[in-house]
Amino acid sequence: MTHPAQPKASHFINGAYVEDTAGTPIPVIYAATGEQIATVYAATPAIVEKALSTAKEAQKAWGKMTGTERGRILRRAADIMRERNHELSVLETYDTGKPLQETLVADATSGADALEYFGGLAGSLTGEHIPMGRDWVYTVREALGLCVGIGAWNYPTQIACWKGAPALACGNSMVFKPSETTPLCALKVAEILHEAGLPAGLYNVIQGMGDVGAALVTDPRVDKVSLTGSVPTGKKVYAAAAAGMKHVTMELGGKSPLIIFDDADVENAVGGAINGNFYSSGQVCSNGTRVFVQKGIKEKFLARLAERTGAAVLGDPQDEATNFGPMVTENQMNIVLGYIEKGKEEGARLICGGKRADMDGFFVEPTVFADVTDDMTIAREEIFGPVMSVLDFDTEEEVIARANDTEFGLSAGVFTNDFSRAHRVIAQLEAGSCFINSYNDAPVEAPFGGVKASGVGRENSKEAIKHFSQVKSVYVRMGDVEAAF
Ligand code: NAD
């Protein structure tokens, strides 16, 4: 019997599902059981061509519509996503293994927020009037044209919407390639957008591995590439886009610091560290995986952290009582277990977790290491799993220098009850998305993105509009033209 997660076809192009079984088969494995629940096929060159040519053509009319007309469709899509939240959350759970308790509140809902927010902004995208004496200049905010979105596997619905909603609001078309690990949810986003009235060809989804992504990035018809992925992939995609002088947004990896001062509220700090390390089983780019704890509060913090982490409920992700799911794939589980072994070998003190959970599926126990030092592998490399490193510190100046001593710069957090210190420290941290007495909030109204190797550009908020549009300026002379001859 066909599993309910099996999509109608692999791709969604020109307003309809399209299949081409000549492509490489991509099995979809449910991370909680290891069973294959669906198969899709990687895009063949013919599918890539169909998606790009359709999107290029469809954009011309879409770009000429008023922003209000475009926004109305996006807002309708947001309503449909909310109505179908339960069904979409179940699918997100099959696609990623994340517990339904999370997906019900963090995925289709976040996608719907993006569609609603950018749908609302679409009608307000105007230029400026710049007086020049008798003459004047006016500016027009124009679409870029054809945009490519490439997704990671941790938030397949959210990523498809965070890229698609601002792109479409600004009058662009999009070809979106989900991660080969989680190919299912973006197809639903395309289906819903078209159900909401999006003209055919404007939001297309095609499947495939890195080679399909590369074929999209290098195509001369493409004007912009927005990638969510790892730093090594980001470097390749950025270079390929630069060769064609294309616009880019790069949402890449991190190894973010979370700094907890002695005067912080311990329960809130522990809650922040849990949210910043164990949500989505640690598969979150902005996670605060280097938890710097000032020495005076350290033992109290570790004791409560171990107690509260012990209350995590591992189990069937489709059961709403479960609050901690498996790693997305067996491979990712093995990578994470390898880092845990490295942590033990290099002398970190294991506080809790530290091994594969004794159950079916790719579960790794939520793991905390204390006495971690800056040079340990687990403190330097992005693990992308439920492994928290707790490091000690004495002074504010010291912790700022150590927090910044990384190639990454996605996020940073500070817990303290001294608000002047909070702002003083945040001001010196090299990170794009920061938190004070909180961690990992990502509302659509706030810009999201990194500095240093963690990325280029911002998603969400009005900032995203700048990255999906360009400004034309027009000088208007009211008098005669003076010329030298
Ligand atoms: P990945 O870099 O392996 O793959 C990301 C996407 O790029 C996939 O769709 C993949 O098929 C595609 N790809 C690979 N090579 C390509 C190429 N040469 N040209 C074009 N596309 C190519 O990342 P992943 O393992 O899927 O996701 C995990 C990573 O994503 C982590 O590093 C994580 O931090 C990062 N991430 C960042 C954010 C953010 O917003 N900053 C959000 C989620 C995940």
Short mmCIF file of N, CA, C and O and ligand atoms in Angstrom, two decimals, residues 150-155 158-159 162-163 177-181 208-217 225 227-234 236-237 240 250-254 283-286 332 382 384 408 410 448-450 454 459, ligand 1:
data_model
loop_
_atom_site.label_atom_id
_atom_site.label_comp_id
_atom_site.label_asym_id
_atom_site.label_seq_id
_atom_site.Cartn_x
_atom_site.Cartn_y
_atom_site.Cartn_z
N ILE A 150 17.30 27.17 -2.86
CA ILE A 150 17.84 25.83 -2.58
C ILE A 150 17.78 25.62 -1.07
O ILE A 150 18.26 26.46 -0.30
N GLY A 151 17.19 24.50 -0.66
CA GLY A 151 16.90 24.32 0.77
C GLY A 151 17.76 23.29 1.47
O GLY A 151 18.30 22.37 0.85
N ALA A 152 17.87 23.44 2.78
CA ALA A 152 18.46 22.43 3.67
C ALA A 152 17.33 21.52 4.16
O ALA A 152 16.15 21.76 3.86
N TRP A 153 17.67 20.49 4.96
CA TRP A 153 16.67 19.50 5.31
C TRP A 153 16.00 19.72 6.66
O TRP A 153 15.11 18.96 7.03
N ASN A 154 16.39 20.73 7.40
CA ASN A 154 15.84 20.81 8.76
C ASN A 154 14.47 21.47 8.84
O ASN A 154 13.69 21.15 9.74
N TYR A 155 14.18 22.42 7.93
CA TYR A 155 12.89 23.11 7.95
C TYR A 155 12.32 23.19 6.53
O TYR A 155 12.24 24.28 5.96
N GLN A 158 9.24 25.65 6.02
CA GLN A 158 9.61 27.02 6.37
C GLN A 158 10.57 27.62 5.33
O GLN A 158 10.38 28.75 4.87
N ILE A 159 11.59 26.86 4.95
CA ILE A 159 12.58 27.38 4.00
C ILE A 159 11.91 27.68 2.66
O ILE A 159 12.17 28.71 2.03
N TRP A 162 9.98 30.92 3.34
CA TRP A 162 10.81 32.09 3.65
C TRP A 162 11.48 32.62 2.38
O TRP A 162 11.79 33.80 2.28
N LYS A 163 11.73 31.73 1.42
CA LYS A 163 12.32 32.19 0.16
C LYS A 163 11.22 32.57 -0.84
O LYS A 163 11.30 33.59 -1.51
N LYS A 177 14.55 24.13 -5.19
CA LYS A 177 15.02 22.74 -5.07
C LYS A 177 15.16 22.42 -3.59
O LYS A 177 16.06 22.93 -2.91
N PRO A 178 14.30 21.55 -3.08
CA PRO A 178 14.45 21.17 -1.67
C PRO A 178 15.69 20.30 -1.49
O PRO A 178 16.24 19.79 -2.47
N SER A 179 16.08 20.10 -0.25
CA SER A 179 17.13 19.13 0.04
C SER A 179 16.66 17.75 -0.41
O SER A 179 15.49 17.39 -0.24
N GLU A 180 17.57 16.97 -0.95
CA GLU A 180 17.23 15.60 -1.37
C GLU A 180 16.82 14.73 -0.19
O GLU A 180 16.18 13.70 -0.35
N THR A 181 17.18 15.17 1.02
CA THR A 181 16.83 14.41 2.23
C THR A 181 15.36 14.60 2.62
O THR A 181 14.75 13.72 3.19
N GLY A 208 16.29 16.94 -6.54
CA GLY A 208 17.62 16.54 -6.99
C GLY A 208 18.69 16.78 -5.95
O GLY A 208 18.45 17.41 -4.91
N MET A 209 19.88 16.28 -6.26
CA MET A 209 21.03 16.46 -5.38
C MET A 209 21.77 17.76 -5.76
O MET A 209 21.24 18.57 -6.50
N GLY A 210 23.02 17.85 -5.30
CA GLY A 210 23.81 19.05 -5.56
C GLY A 210 23.96 19.38 -7.04
O GLY A 210 24.00 20.56 -7.42
N ASP A 211 24.02 18.35 -7.90
CA ASP A 211 24.22 18.64 -9.33
C ASP A 211 23.02 19.38 -9.92
O ASP A 211 23.19 20.25 -10.78
N VAL A 212 21.82 19.07 -9.45
CA VAL A 212 20.64 19.79 -9.94
C VAL A 212 20.68 21.24 -9.43
O VAL A 212 20.42 22.19 -10.18
N GLY A 213 21.08 21.39 -8.15
CA GLY A 213 21.25 22.75 -7.61
C GLY A 213 22.26 23.53 -8.44
O GLY A 213 22.02 24.69 -8.82
N ALA A 214 23.36 22.89 -8.77
CA ALA A 214 24.42 23.57 -9.53
C ALA A 214 23.93 23.95 -10.92
O ALA A 214 24.25 25.03 -11.44
N ALA A 215 23.12 23.08 -11.54
CA ALA A 215 22.59 23.39 -12.88
C ALA A 215 21.70 24.63 -12.82
O ALA A 215 21.70 25.46 -13.73
N LEU A 216 20.97 24.77 -11.73
CA LEU A 216 20.10 25.96 -11.58
C LEU A 216 20.95 27.22 -11.38
O LEU A 216 20.70 28.26 -11.98
N VAL A 217 21.96 27.10 -10.52
CA VAL A 217 22.76 28.27 -10.15
C VAL A 217 23.54 28.82 -11.35
O VAL A 217 23.73 30.03 -11.47
N VAL A 225 20.10 33.74 -6.47
CA VAL A 225 20.14 32.43 -5.82
C VAL A 225 20.06 32.64 -4.31
O VAL A 225 20.85 33.41 -3.74
N LEU A 227 20.30 30.40 -0.95
CA LEU A 227 20.65 29.06 -0.46
C LEU A 227 20.54 29.00 1.06
O LEU A 227 21.01 29.90 1.76
N THR A 228 19.97 27.93 1.57
CA THR A 228 20.11 27.59 2.98
C THR A 228 20.88 26.27 3.01
O THR A 228 20.43 25.28 2.43
N GLY A 229 22.04 26.28 3.64
CA GLY A 229 22.85 25.06 3.66
C GLY A 229 24.12 25.27 4.47
O GLY A 229 24.23 26.21 5.25
N SER A 230 25.07 24.39 4.25
CA SER A 230 26.31 24.43 5.03
C SER A 230 27.29 25.45 4.43
O SER A 230 27.13 25.88 3.28
N VAL A 231 28.30 25.80 5.19
CA VAL A 231 29.30 26.77 4.71
C VAL A 231 30.04 26.24 3.47
O VAL A 231 30.18 26.97 2.49
N PRO A 232 30.49 24.97 3.44
CA PRO A 232 31.19 24.52 2.23
C PRO A 232 30.31 24.61 0.97
O PRO A 232 30.78 25.05 -0.08
N THR A 233 29.04 24.24 1.09
CA THR A 233 28.14 24.37 -0.08
C THR A 233 27.96 25.85 -0.41
O THR A 233 27.96 26.24 -1.59
N GLY A 234 27.81 26.67 0.61
CA GLY A 234 27.64 28.11 0.40
C GLY A 234 28.80 28.71 -0.40
O GLY A 234 28.59 29.53 -1.30
N LYS A 236 30.71 27.22 -2.56
CA LYS A 236 30.61 26.77 -3.96
C LYS A 236 29.51 27.53 -4.70
O LYS A 236 29.69 27.99 -5.82
N VAL A 237 28.36 27.66 -4.05
CA VAL A 237 27.22 28.28 -4.71
C VAL A 237 27.47 29.78 -4.91
O VAL A 237 27.15 30.34 -5.96
N ALA A 240 29.80 30.17 -7.83
CA ALA A 240 29.14 29.92 -9.12
C ALA A 240 28.20 31.07 -9.47
O ALA A 240 28.10 31.48 -10.63
N MET A 250 22.78 33.95 1.34
CA MET A 250 23.40 32.73 1.84
C MET A 250 23.06 32.58 3.31
O MET A 250 23.51 33.39 4.14
N GLU A 251 22.25 31.58 3.62
CA GLU A 251 21.91 31.28 5.02
C GLU A 251 22.66 30.01 5.37
O GLU A 251 22.24 28.91 4.99
N LEU A 252 23.77 30.14 6.09
CA LEU A 252 24.67 29.00 6.25
C LEU A 252 24.77 28.55 7.71
O LEU A 252 23.91 28.85 8.52
N GLY A 253 25.82 27.84 8.02
CA GLY A 253 25.93 27.20 9.33
C GLY A 253 26.42 28.12 10.43
O GLY A 253 26.68 29.30 10.22
N GLY A 254 26.54 27.57 11.64
CA GLY A 254 26.99 28.37 12.77
C GLY A 254 27.58 27.52 13.89
O GLY A 254 27.55 26.28 13.85
N GLN A 283 19.09 20.17 15.29
CA GLN A 283 19.36 20.40 13.86
C GLN A 283 18.87 21.79 13.46
O GLN A 283 17.99 21.94 12.62
N VAL A 284 19.43 22.80 14.11
CA VAL A 284 19.05 24.19 13.86
C VAL A 284 20.33 24.99 13.67
O VAL A 284 21.25 24.93 14.49
N CYS A 285 20.37 25.76 12.57
CA CYS A 285 21.60 26.48 12.20
C CYS A 285 22.01 27.52 13.25
O CYS A 285 23.18 27.75 13.48
N SER A 286 21.02 28.15 13.87
CA SER A 286 21.32 29.27 14.78
C SER A 286 21.60 28.80 16.21
O SER A 286 21.77 29.62 17.12
N GLN A 332 23.46 11.31 9.37
CA GLN A 332 23.58 12.44 10.30
C GLN A 332 23.75 11.92 11.73
O GLN A 332 24.53 12.47 12.52
N GLU A 382 30.61 22.83 13.59
CA GLU A 382 29.16 22.70 13.67
C GLU A 382 28.80 21.22 13.68
O GLU A 382 29.18 20.48 12.77
N PHE A 384 25.46 19.99 14.33
CA PHE A 384 24.09 19.86 13.81
C PHE A 384 23.39 18.64 14.41
O PHE A 384 22.82 17.80 13.71
N PHE A 408 32.46 31.42 12.22
CA PHE A 408 31.01 31.62 12.04
C PHE A 408 30.52 32.90 12.70
O PHE A 408 31.20 33.48 13.54
N LEU A 410 26.54 33.42 13.01
CA LEU A 410 25.09 33.45 12.75
C LEU A 410 24.32 34.09 13.91
O LEU A 410 23.65 35.09 13.74
N PHE A 448 16.73 37.90 9.72
CA PHE A 448 17.42 36.68 10.14
C PHE A 448 18.57 36.40 9.18
O PHE A 448 18.37 36.37 7.97
N GLY A 449 19.76 36.17 9.75
CA GLY A 449 20.90 35.83 8.90
C GLY A 449 22.20 36.07 9.62
O GLY A 449 22.21 36.59 10.74
N GLY A 450 23.30 35.69 8.97
CA GLY A 450 24.58 35.70 9.66
C GLY A 450 25.61 36.65 9.08
O GLY A 450 25.42 37.22 8.01
N SER A 454 28.96 32.70 8.14
CA SER A 454 27.58 32.21 8.27
C SER A 454 26.62 32.77 7.24
O SER A 454 25.46 32.33 7.20
N GLU A 459 17.09 37.08 5.63
CA GLU A 459 15.74 36.62 5.31
C GLU A 459 14.77 37.30 6.27
O GLU A 459 15.17 37.86 7.30
P1 NAD B 1 24.07 21.14 2.46
O1 NAD B 1 24.97 22.29 2.31
O2 NAD B 1 24.62 19.79 2.36
O3 NAD B 1 22.92 21.21 1.32
C1 NAD B 1 22.08 22.32 1.20
C2 NAD B 1 21.42 22.29 -0.17
O4 NAD B 1 22.39 22.60 -1.18
C3 NAD B 1 20.83 20.93 -0.57
O5 NAD B 1 19.59 21.17 -1.21
C4 NAD B 1 21.85 20.40 -1.54
O6 NAD B 1 21.31 19.50 -2.49
C5 NAD B 1 22.31 21.66 -2.23
N1 NAD B 1 23.63 21.60 -2.86
C6 NAD B 1 24.71 20.86 -2.49
N2 NAD B 1 25.75 21.12 -3.31
C7 NAD B 1 25.34 22.06 -4.20
C8 NAD B 1 25.97 22.75 -5.28
N3 NAD B 1 27.24 22.53 -5.62
N4 NAD B 1 25.26 23.66 -5.96
C9 NAD B 1 23.97 23.92 -5.62
N5 NAD B 1 23.31 23.30 -4.61
C10 NAD B 1 23.99 22.38 -3.92
O7 NAD B 1 23.29 21.38 3.80
P2 NAD B 1 22.31 20.39 4.60
O8 NAD B 1 23.14 19.27 5.14
O9 NAD B 1 21.13 20.07 3.76
O10 NAD B 1 21.79 21.33 5.78
C11 NAD B 1 22.51 21.53 6.95
C12 NAD B 1 23.28 22.83 6.90
O11 NAD B 1 22.41 23.90 6.60
C13 NAD B 1 23.93 23.18 8.23
O12 NAD B 1 25.22 23.69 8.02
C14 NAD B 1 23.03 24.27 8.77
O13 NAD B 1 23.65 25.12 9.68
C15 NAD B 1 22.61 24.96 7.53
N6 NAD B 1 21.35 25.69 7.75
C16 NAD B 1 21.38 27.06 7.77
C17 NAD B 1 20.22 27.79 8.02
C18 NAD B 1 20.22 29.29 8.05
O14 NAD B 1 19.17 29.89 7.88
N7 NAD B 1 21.34 29.96 8.28
C19 NAD B 1 19.02 27.11 8.22
C20 NAD B 1 19.03 25.72 8.18
C21 NAD B 1 20.21 25.03 7.95
#
